[in-house]
Short mmCIF file of C-alpha atoms in Angstrom, two decimals:
data_model
loop_
_atom_site.label_atom_id
_atom_site.label_comp_id
_atom_site.label_asym_id
_atom_site.label_seq_id
_atom_site.Cartn_x
_atom_site.Cartn_y
_atom_site.Cartn_z
CA UNK A 1 0.09 -44.08 25.88
CA UNK A 2 0.80 -41.60 28.65
CA UNK A 3 2.96 -39.57 26.30
CA UNK A 4 0.22 -39.52 23.62
CA UNK A 5 -2.36 -38.38 26.17
CA UNK A 6 -0.05 -35.66 27.42
CA UNK A 7 0.58 -34.43 23.90
CA UNK A 8 -3.19 -34.34 23.23
CA UNK A 9 -3.83 -32.36 26.40
CA UNK A 10 -1.07 -29.91 25.59
CA UNK A 11 -2.33 -29.56 22.00
CA UNK A 12 -5.89 -28.91 23.18
CA UNK A 13 -4.66 -26.35 25.70
CA UNK A 14 -2.54 -24.68 23.06
CA UNK A 15 -5.44 -24.59 20.60
CA UNK A 16 -7.64 -22.98 23.24
CA UNK A 17 -5.02 -20.39 24.04
CA UNK A 18 -4.48 -19.60 20.36
CA UNK A 19 -8.22 -19.31 19.83
CA UNK A 20 -8.56 -16.86 22.71
CA UNK A 21 -5.55 -14.93 21.43
CA UNK A 22 -7.07 -14.75 17.91
CA UNK A 23 -10.34 -13.49 19.39
CA UNK A 24 -8.53 -10.75 21.28
CA UNK A 25 -6.55 -9.84 18.15
CA UNK A 26 -9.77 -9.72 16.10
CA UNK A 27 -11.42 -7.44 18.67
CA UNK A 28 -8.40 -5.14 18.63
CA UNK A 29 -8.48 -5.17 14.81
CA UNK A 30 -12.18 -4.33 14.75
CA UNK A 31 -11.71 -1.50 17.23
CA UNK A 32 -8.70 -0.15 15.31
CA UNK A 33 -10.45 -0.34 11.93
CA UNK A 34 -13.58 1.36 13.23
CA UNK A 35 -11.54 4.07 14.91
CA UNK A 36 -9.68 4.66 11.63
CA UNK A 37 -13.02 4.81 9.81
CA UNK A 38 -14.36 7.40 12.26
CA UNK A 39 -11.23 9.52 11.93
CA UNK A 40 -11.43 9.42 8.13
CA UNK A 41 -15.14 10.23 8.24
CA UNK A 42 -14.52 13.26 10.44
CA UNK A 43 -11.73 14.56 8.21
CA UNK A 44 -13.75 14.08 5.03
CA UNK A 45 -16.86 15.65 6.52
CA UNK A 46 -14.93 18.68 7.66
CA UNK A 47 -13.33 19.24 4.26
CA UNK A 48 -15.92 18.16 1.71
CA UNK A 49 -19.16 18.70 3.65
CA UNK A 50 -20.57 16.04 1.35
CA UNK A 51 -23.54 13.79 2.15
CA UNK A 52 -22.70 11.00 4.61
CA UNK A 53 -23.19 8.09 2.15
CA UNK A 54 -20.88 9.89 -0.30
CA UNK A 55 -18.27 10.30 2.43
CA UNK A 56 -18.51 6.62 3.33
CA UNK A 57 -18.11 5.66 -0.32
CA UNK A 58 -15.05 7.87 -0.65
CA UNK A 59 -13.30 6.32 2.37
CA UNK A 60 -14.25 2.73 1.50
CA UNK A 61 -11.02 2.01 -0.45
CA UNK A 62 -9.01 2.97 2.66
CA UNK A 63 -11.20 1.09 5.14
CA UNK A 64 -10.23 -2.34 6.48
CA UNK A 65 -11.84 -5.44 7.93
CA UNK A 66 -15.28 -5.19 9.50
CA UNK A 67 -15.29 -1.40 9.07
CA UNK A 68 -15.17 -1.94 5.30
CA UNK A 69 -18.01 -4.47 5.57
CA UNK A 70 -19.98 -1.94 7.59
CA UNK A 71 -19.46 0.82 5.00
CA UNK A 72 -20.44 -1.50 2.15
CA UNK A 73 -23.61 -2.44 4.03
CA UNK A 74 -24.59 1.20 4.61
CA UNK A 75 -23.91 2.04 0.95
CA UNK A 76 -26.01 -0.91 -0.22
CA UNK A 77 -28.88 0.00 2.07
CA UNK A 78 -28.77 3.65 0.96
CA UNK A 79 -31.43 2.79 -1.60
CA UNK A 80 -33.86 2.44 1.32
CA UNK A 81 -33.52 6.11 2.24
CA UNK A 82 -36.92 7.67 2.47
CA UNK A 83 -38.45 4.47 3.78
CA UNK A 84 -35.81 4.31 6.50
CA UNK A 85 -33.78 7.07 8.07
CA UNK A 86 -30.00 7.16 7.75
CA UNK A 87 -29.83 6.48 11.49
CA UNK A 88 -31.84 3.26 11.14
CA UNK A 89 -29.70 2.12 8.20
CA UNK A 90 -26.55 2.98 10.14
CA UNK A 91 -27.63 1.07 13.26
CA UNK A 92 -28.80 -2.01 11.34
CA UNK A 93 -25.54 -2.09 9.41
CA UNK A 94 -23.50 -1.74 12.61
CA UNK A 95 -25.38 -4.60 14.25
CA UNK A 96 -24.80 -6.90 11.29
CA UNK A 97 -21.22 -5.91 10.38
CA UNK A 98 -19.48 -5.68 13.75
CA UNK A 99 -19.32 -9.02 15.52
CA UNK A 100 -16.98 -8.46 18.42
CA UNK A 101 -17.76 -4.94 19.56
CA UNK A 102 -19.09 -4.59 23.08
CA UNK A 103 -22.27 -2.87 24.20
CA UNK A 104 -20.36 0.29 24.98
CA UNK A 105 -18.94 0.66 21.46
CA UNK A 106 -22.19 -0.30 19.70
CA UNK A 107 -24.08 2.17 21.82
CA UNK A 108 -21.56 4.92 20.87
CA UNK A 109 -22.01 4.05 17.19
CA UNK A 110 -25.82 4.18 17.52
CA UNK A 111 -25.53 7.56 19.21
CA UNK A 112 -23.53 8.77 16.23
CA UNK A 113 -26.10 7.31 13.81
CA UNK A 114 -28.79 9.43 15.41
CA UNK A 115 -26.81 12.61 14.73
CA UNK A 116 -25.28 11.99 11.29
CA UNK A 117 -26.85 13.99 8.48
CA UNK A 118 -29.41 15.60 10.76
CA UNK A 119 -27.51 18.38 12.46
CA UNK A 120 -24.83 20.97 11.71
CA UNK A 121 -21.37 19.91 10.62
CA UNK A 122 -19.97 21.04 13.97
CA UNK A 123 -22.44 18.89 15.93
CA UNK A 124 -21.74 15.89 13.73
CA UNK A 125 -17.99 16.34 14.07
CA UNK A 126 -18.32 16.61 17.85
CA UNK A 127 -20.30 13.36 17.92
CA UNK A 128 -17.78 11.62 15.67
CA UNK A 129 -14.99 12.73 18.02
CA UNK A 130 -16.96 11.55 21.06
CA UNK A 131 -17.55 8.18 19.42
CA UNK A 132 -13.89 7.94 18.36
CA UNK A 133 -12.96 8.69 21.97
CA UNK A 134 -14.99 5.69 23.16
CA UNK A 135 -13.24 3.48 20.61
CA UNK A 136 -9.81 4.87 21.50
CA UNK A 137 -10.44 4.05 25.14
CA UNK A 138 -11.70 0.57 24.32
CA UNK A 139 -8.72 -0.04 22.05
CA UNK A 140 -6.24 0.93 24.79
CA UNK A 141 -8.08 -1.23 27.30
CA UNK A 142 -8.27 -4.19 24.91
CA UNK A 143 -4.54 -3.82 24.11
CA UNK A 144 -3.59 -3.82 27.81
CA UNK A 145 -5.91 -6.75 28.55
CA UNK A 146 -4.59 -8.71 25.59
CA UNK A 147 -0.97 -8.26 26.70
CA UNK A 148 -1.85 -9.31 30.23
CA UNK A 149 -3.95 -12.30 29.18
CA UNK A 150 -1.31 -13.39 26.68
CA UNK A 151 1.24 -13.42 29.48
CA UNK A 152 -1.12 -15.42 31.72
CA UNK A 153 -1.94 -17.95 29.02
CA UNK A 154 1.74 -18.37 28.12
CA UNK A 155 2.46 -18.94 31.81
CA UNK A 156 -0.36 -21.48 32.14
CA UNK A 157 0.82 -23.37 29.05
CA UNK A 158 4.39 -23.47 30.32
CA UNK A 159 3.24 -24.58 33.76
CA UNK A 160 1.02 -27.30 32.25
CA UNK A 161 3.86 -28.55 30.07
CA UNK A 162 6.23 -28.63 32.99
CA UNK A 163 3.64 -30.43 35.16
CA UNK A 164 3.02 -33.05 32.48
CA UNK A 165 6.71 -33.56 31.91
CA UNK A 166 7.21 -34.12 35.64
CA UNK A 167 4.29 -36.58 35.73
CA UNK A 168 5.56 -38.45 32.68
CA UNK A 169 9.17 -38.62 33.86
CA UNK B 1 -29.30 7.16 -15.53
CA UNK B 2 -30.92 10.14 -17.28
CA UNK B 3 -32.37 13.17 -15.52
CA UNK B 4 -35.93 11.92 -15.74
CA UNK B 5 -35.04 8.59 -14.15
CA UNK B 6 -33.16 10.43 -11.41
CA UNK B 7 -36.21 12.60 -10.75
CA UNK B 8 -38.58 9.64 -10.68
CA UNK B 9 -36.16 7.76 -8.43
CA UNK B 10 -36.57 10.45 -5.79
CA UNK B 11 -40.33 9.94 -5.51
CA UNK B 12 -42.12 7.53 -3.18
CA UNK B 13 -43.39 4.47 -5.13
CA UNK B 14 -47.05 5.63 -5.32
CA UNK B 15 -46.09 9.06 -6.71
CA UNK B 16 -43.52 7.50 -9.04
CA UNK B 17 -46.26 5.39 -10.67
CA UNK B 18 -48.44 8.47 -10.91
CA UNK B 19 -45.71 10.55 -12.56
CA UNK B 20 -44.83 7.78 -15.02
CA UNK B 21 -48.43 7.77 -16.23
CA UNK B 22 -48.38 11.48 -17.09
CA UNK B 23 -46.35 10.88 -20.25
CA UNK B 24 -44.98 13.55 -22.57
CA UNK B 25 -41.64 15.21 -21.89
CA UNK B 26 -41.72 16.01 -18.20
CA UNK B 27 -40.18 19.36 -17.31
CA UNK B 28 -41.24 19.81 -13.70
CA UNK B 29 -42.77 17.68 -10.97
CA UNK B 30 -44.49 19.62 -8.25
CA UNK B 31 -45.29 18.20 -4.83
CA UNK B 32 -47.55 20.25 -2.61
CA UNK B 33 -48.66 18.80 0.73
CA UNK B 34 -52.36 17.91 0.66
CA UNK B 35 -52.70 18.31 -3.11
CA UNK B 36 -52.28 15.96 -6.04
CA UNK B 37 -48.90 15.58 -7.72
CA UNK B 38 -48.67 18.18 -10.50
CA UNK B 39 -46.51 18.03 -13.59
CA UNK B 40 -45.40 20.49 -16.25
CA UNK B 41 -44.63 18.81 -19.54
CA UNK B 42 -44.23 19.38 -23.27
CA UNK B 43 -43.35 23.06 -23.17
CA UNK B 44 -45.50 24.28 -20.32
CA UNK B 45 -48.59 22.09 -20.34
CA UNK B 46 -49.96 21.12 -16.92
CA UNK B 47 -51.43 17.92 -15.62
CA UNK B 48 -52.27 16.53 -12.20
CA UNK B 49 -51.78 13.00 -10.95
CA UNK B 50 -54.26 11.00 -8.92
CA UNK B 51 -52.28 10.58 -5.73
CA UNK B 52 -52.35 13.20 -3.00
CA UNK B 53 -48.97 14.32 -1.74
CA UNK B 54 -48.38 14.09 2.01
CA UNK B 55 -45.75 15.86 4.12
CA UNK B 56 -44.21 12.43 4.58
CA UNK B 57 -43.81 12.19 0.79
CA UNK B 58 -42.03 15.54 0.77
CA UNK B 59 -39.68 14.37 3.51
CA UNK B 60 -39.11 11.14 1.55
CA UNK B 61 -37.96 13.16 -1.47
CA UNK B 62 -35.77 15.42 0.66
CA UNK B 63 -34.16 12.45 2.41
CA UNK B 64 -33.27 10.89 -0.93
CA UNK B 65 -32.27 14.16 -2.59
CA UNK B 66 -29.84 15.06 0.18
CA UNK B 67 -28.77 11.49 0.96
CA UNK B 68 -30.21 12.16 4.41
CA UNK B 69 -27.50 14.78 4.90
CA UNK B 70 -29.12 18.16 5.20
CA UNK B 71 -25.78 19.80 6.00
CA UNK B 72 -24.72 19.25 2.38
CA UNK B 73 -27.73 21.24 1.16
CA UNK B 74 -27.87 23.83 3.93
CA UNK B 75 -26.27 26.67 1.98
CA UNK B 76 -28.51 26.12 -1.05
CA UNK B 77 -31.60 25.68 1.10
CA UNK B 78 -31.10 29.24 2.31
CA UNK B 79 -31.62 30.23 -1.32
CA UNK B 80 -34.67 28.01 -1.59
CA UNK B 81 -33.38 25.08 -3.60
CA UNK B 82 -31.44 21.85 -3.46
CA UNK B 83 -29.13 20.67 -6.20
CA UNK B 84 -29.28 16.91 -6.52
CA UNK B 85 -27.58 14.82 -9.18
CA UNK B 86 -28.00 17.53 -11.79
CA UNK B 87 -31.60 18.23 -10.80
CA UNK B 88 -32.65 21.45 -9.16
CA UNK B 89 -35.33 21.09 -6.53
CA UNK B 90 -37.12 24.25 -5.42
CA UNK B 91 -38.21 24.11 -1.77
CA UNK B 92 -40.89 26.03 0.15
CA UNK B 93 -42.14 25.76 3.68
CA UNK B 94 -42.02 27.41 7.07
CA UNK B 95 -38.74 29.30 7.04
CA UNK B 96 -36.54 30.01 10.03
CA UNK B 97 -35.36 33.62 9.94
CA UNK B 98 -32.88 34.96 12.45
CA UNK B 99 -29.78 37.16 12.62
CA UNK B 100 -31.02 38.98 9.56
CA UNK B 101 -31.02 36.01 7.23
CA UNK B 102 -32.85 32.84 6.44
CA UNK B 103 -31.39 29.90 8.36
CA UNK B 104 -33.38 27.11 6.75
CA UNK B 105 -36.81 25.56 7.00
CA UNK B 106 -38.68 24.34 10.06
CA UNK B 107 -41.04 22.30 7.92
CA UNK B 108 -41.55 21.74 4.23
CA UNK B 109 -44.76 22.18 2.28
CA UNK B 110 -43.88 22.05 -1.40
CA UNK B 111 -41.18 20.98 -3.80
CA UNK B 112 -40.55 21.61 -7.47
CA UNK B 113 -38.29 19.07 -9.15
CA UNK B 114 -36.96 20.59 -12.37
CA UNK B 115 -35.79 18.11 -14.96
CA UNK B 116 -33.06 19.41 -17.29
CA UNK B 117 -33.17 18.56 -20.99
CA UNK B 118 -30.67 18.74 -23.78
CA UNK B 119 -31.26 21.36 -26.48
CA UNK B 120 -33.63 20.10 -29.14
CA UNK B 121 -33.39 21.52 -32.60
CA UNK B 122 -30.73 23.51 -34.36
CA UNK B 123 -29.09 26.54 -32.81
CA UNK B 124 -26.85 27.08 -35.86
CA UNK B 125 -28.47 30.35 -36.85
CA UNK B 126 -28.23 31.79 -33.34
CA UNK B 127 -24.66 30.57 -33.09
CA UNK B 128 -23.58 32.17 -36.34
CA UNK B 129 -25.14 35.48 -35.27
CA UNK B 130 -23.43 35.32 -31.87
CA UNK B 131 -20.06 34.41 -33.39
CA UNK B 132 -20.12 36.52 -36.56
CA UNK B 133 -17.05 38.81 -36.55
CA UNK B 134 -15.99 37.66 -33.08
CA UNK B 135 -18.13 36.60 -30.16
CA UNK B 136 -20.73 39.16 -29.21
CA UNK B 137 -21.77 39.80 -25.65
CA UNK B 138 -25.15 38.13 -25.61
CA UNK B 139 -28.04 37.98 -23.21
CA UNK B 140 -30.62 35.22 -23.52
CA UNK B 141 -34.01 36.34 -22.24
CA UNK B 142 -37.34 34.70 -21.62
CA UNK B 143 -39.92 34.15 -18.94
CA UNK B 144 -39.11 31.40 -16.41
CA UNK B 145 -39.20 27.82 -17.64
CA UNK B 146 -38.83 28.60 -21.36
CA UNK B 147 -35.40 27.07 -21.89
CA UNK B 148 -32.86 29.85 -21.31
CA UNK B 149 -30.47 27.56 -19.46
CA UNK B 150 -30.84 24.84 -22.09
CA UNK B 151 -29.96 27.27 -24.89
CA UNK B 152 -27.09 28.75 -22.89
CA UNK B 153 -25.70 25.25 -22.31
CA UNK B 154 -25.85 24.52 -26.03
CA UNK B 155 -24.16 27.80 -26.98
CA UNK B 156 -21.40 27.21 -24.42
CA UNK B 157 -20.77 23.76 -25.86
CA UNK B 158 -20.70 24.91 -29.47
CA UNK B 159 -18.55 28.01 -28.86
CA UNK B 160 -16.15 26.01 -26.71
CA UNK B 161 -15.90 23.32 -29.38
CA UNK B 162 -14.93 26.02 -31.87
CA UNK B 163 -11.84 26.77 -29.80
CA UNK B 164 -12.89 29.59 -27.48
CA UNK B 165 -11.62 29.26 -23.91
CA UNK B 166 -14.89 29.43 -22.03
CA UNK B 167 -15.22 29.94 -18.31
CA UNK B 168 -18.56 28.73 -17.01
CA UNK B 169 -20.04 30.07 -13.79
CA UNK B 170 -22.52 27.43 -12.75
CA UNK B 171 -23.79 28.70 -9.43
CA UNK B 172 -26.57 26.13 -9.11
CA UNK B 173 -25.10 23.22 -11.05
CA UNK B 174 -27.82 23.66 -13.66
CA UNK B 175 -25.47 23.91 -16.64
CA UNK B 176 -23.09 21.04 -15.96
CA UNK B 177 -25.64 19.05 -13.94
CA UNK B 178 -22.78 17.24 -12.23
CA UNK B 179 -23.51 14.31 -9.97
CA UNK B 180 -20.91 12.38 -8.01
CA UNK B 181 -18.12 14.27 -9.72
CA UNK B 182 -19.33 13.42 -13.22
CA UNK B 183 -20.77 15.92 -15.66
CA UNK B 184 -24.40 15.44 -16.65
CA UNK B 185 -23.92 17.52 -19.80
CA UNK B 186 -20.87 17.99 -21.99
CA UNK B 187 -19.95 21.66 -22.18
CA UNK B 188 -17.23 21.50 -24.80
CA UNK B 189 -13.52 20.79 -24.92
CA UNK B 190 -12.42 24.32 -24.03
CA UNK B 191 -14.74 24.89 -21.09
CA UNK B 192 -13.67 25.31 -17.49
CA UNK B 193 -16.58 25.07 -15.10
CA UNK B 194 -16.98 26.19 -11.50
CA UNK B 195 -20.12 24.88 -9.86
CA UNK B 196 -21.92 25.71 -6.63
CA UNK B 197 -19.99 28.90 -5.93
CA UNK B 198 -21.44 32.42 -5.98
CA UNK B 199 -20.90 34.29 -9.25
CA UNK B 200 -18.38 36.83 -8.00
CA UNK B 201 -16.05 34.27 -6.41
CA UNK B 202 -16.31 32.05 -9.49
CA UNK B 203 -15.54 34.96 -11.83
CA UNK B 204 -12.45 35.93 -9.83
CA UNK B 205 -11.13 32.36 -9.92
CA UNK B 206 -11.73 32.11 -13.65
CA UNK B 207 -10.19 35.49 -14.43
CA UNK B 208 -7.15 34.92 -12.21
CA UNK B 209 -6.41 31.37 -13.13
CA UNK B 210 -8.01 30.25 -16.37
CA UNK B 211 -7.51 33.16 -18.78
CA UNK B 212 -10.96 32.83 -20.37
CA UNK B 213 -11.96 34.51 -23.63
CA UNK B 214 -15.62 34.13 -22.75
CA UNK B 215 -17.47 33.83 -19.45
CA UNK B 216 -20.94 32.31 -19.38
CA UNK B 217 -23.35 32.56 -16.49
CA UNK B 218 -26.95 31.74 -15.80
CA UNK B 219 -29.63 33.98 -14.29
CA UNK B 220 -28.41 37.53 -13.97
CA UNK B 221 -31.01 38.86 -11.58
CA UNK B 222 -29.41 41.12 -8.98
CA UNK B 223 -27.59 44.43 -9.03
CA UNK B 224 -24.41 42.67 -7.90
CA UNK B 225 -24.64 40.39 -10.93
CA UNK B 226 -24.97 43.38 -13.24
CA UNK B 227 -21.96 45.01 -11.57
CA UNK B 228 -19.97 41.82 -11.99
CA UNK B 229 -20.81 41.69 -15.70
CA UNK B 230 -19.49 45.23 -16.12
CA UNK B 231 -16.26 44.24 -14.36
CA UNK B 232 -15.81 41.11 -16.46
CA UNK B 233 -16.42 43.10 -19.59
CA UNK B 234 -13.92 45.66 -18.37
CA UNK B 235 -11.31 42.89 -18.29
CA UNK B 236 -11.80 42.36 -22.01
CA UNK B 237 -13.63 39.07 -21.60
CA UNK B 238 -16.82 38.39 -23.56
CA UNK B 239 -20.02 37.42 -21.77
CA UNK B 240 -23.02 35.27 -22.46
CA UNK B 241 -25.70 35.28 -19.80
CA UNK B 242 -29.38 34.66 -19.24
CA UNK B 243 -32.02 36.90 -17.68
CA UNK B 244 -35.69 36.81 -16.80
CA UNK B 245 -37.67 39.11 -19.09
CA UNK B 246 -40.46 38.69 -21.60
CA UNK B 247 -38.55 40.49 -24.37
CA UNK B 248 -36.00 43.27 -24.90
CA UNK B 249 -38.57 45.98 -24.09
CA UNK B 250 -39.43 44.23 -20.86
CA UNK B 251 -35.71 44.22 -20.01
CA UNK B 252 -35.58 47.98 -20.33
CA UNK B 253 -38.31 48.28 -17.73
CA UNK B 254 -36.14 46.55 -15.12
CA UNK B 255 -33.50 48.54 -13.26
CA UNK B 256 -30.93 45.77 -13.15
CA UNK B 257 -30.89 45.22 -16.89
CA UNK B 258 -31.53 48.81 -17.96
CA UNK B 259 -28.19 49.90 -16.53
CA UNK B 260 -26.39 47.13 -18.42
CA UNK B 261 -28.16 47.95 -21.66
CA UNK B 262 -27.49 51.67 -21.31
CA UNK B 263 -23.79 50.96 -20.83
CA UNK B 264 -23.95 49.08 -24.10
CA UNK B 265 -22.37 45.95 -22.66
CA UNK B 266 -24.63 43.52 -24.47
CA UNK B 267 -24.64 43.64 -28.25
CA UNK B 268 -27.17 40.91 -28.83
CA UNK B 269 -30.28 39.53 -27.16
CA UNK B 270 -31.76 36.14 -27.93
CA UNK B 271 -35.44 36.17 -27.01
CA UNK B 272 -37.22 32.88 -26.40
CA UNK B 273 -40.97 32.87 -26.77
CA UNK B 274 -43.63 30.21 -27.17
CA UNK B 275 -45.70 30.51 -30.33
CA UNK B 276 -48.21 27.88 -31.42
CA UNK B 277 -46.98 25.64 -28.61
CA UNK B 278 -43.38 25.75 -29.91
CA UNK B 279 -40.30 27.63 -28.78
CA UNK B 280 -39.22 30.42 -31.12
CA UNK B 281 -35.81 32.09 -30.95
CA UNK B 282 -35.45 35.69 -32.05
CA UNK B 283 -32.11 37.50 -32.13
CA UNK B 284 -32.22 41.24 -31.52
CA UNK B 285 -29.28 43.63 -31.97
CA UNK B 286 -29.09 45.84 -28.90
CA UNK B 287 -26.42 48.12 -30.38
CA UNK B 288 -24.77 48.47 -33.75
#
């Protein structure tokens, strides 16, 4: 009975740790995908000087994860242009597509939405770079935190296992 | 989606309904802030809609026409138009002028959405005159809105289909009417088209790289254009172009064209005129 209980506790602890780990991995993935999207957007805008929805459509095949969902949402909502501004469409799509981004990253994206399509190419590129900078910083921070927390959780799991083994023996 | 549907799709719902009720073959839709929607249809007839156009409506059209990305239209806006999905939209408003050139518009007051059409009728007679004994340097002339570009497009297609390597200078995307990388009109199997680039740069690219036998261009209107035509002709390449003039006599009254005609560059003029509500095409030999 004691052994079964110990196994259950360890399994629950392990599941919790894995869940937290998956969450951290998903956040890192979302940050990485969005950063890649911003970099591609900047490069395309600089070369093609095409309209923003056209640029998003052209980078969609190379976009991953939630960034791809975000692009698809903007492209779908493009039909509302005229009734809504591109900035509104951009912000609504960001809020619905990105689930794990923090306030800092969402606010950077909204700032970019307010500039896209409205100002000169140079201003837009500067804002894309600024926004990408925020994501790069967040990605580095999330990577460091994930490594640290993974070490902690592995330590806690090992300690818990050892403690239970001692109790059981 | 055809050009008319594209044009209607740019309008706010209330104006779209209004425009759909006008009927006939729409050629232009004009939006002027504070005035009713106006349309030109069926070869130059005019009609007004019921709805009054607001500045918000004009911004609605501009947002949709540029995909809310004014940077993509900035260069064309300096020349007073936007090219959108094969449509040409003329723009007027309060201009911003600095550093010796127009920078753009501060606000917009009127738009003219021009809807391109395919050539209707038979251009066989014109074609055989242009091509008889080798392609003749030809200038298509008419007043604005009479169908010069439409006829030029048809001649390009037919001549190209007959095997002539044709370089097309499409400065305003009015010949190819390309949208999203796809051609709105077929210009023939031997045509190479450069769109959205000034005439001189386009001509150099075509002459250097594509070895054309014929170069076609729309709207020769400036001295530089006339100079360019002389240079192209000097390279042994034939030319078909369009120009604004009522007829061949009217052309002679204009400095830009007079010089070209005196040099004997154009052999043939095709004059488009409206008679009895229908377009008539007259070919005139400019030199023997």
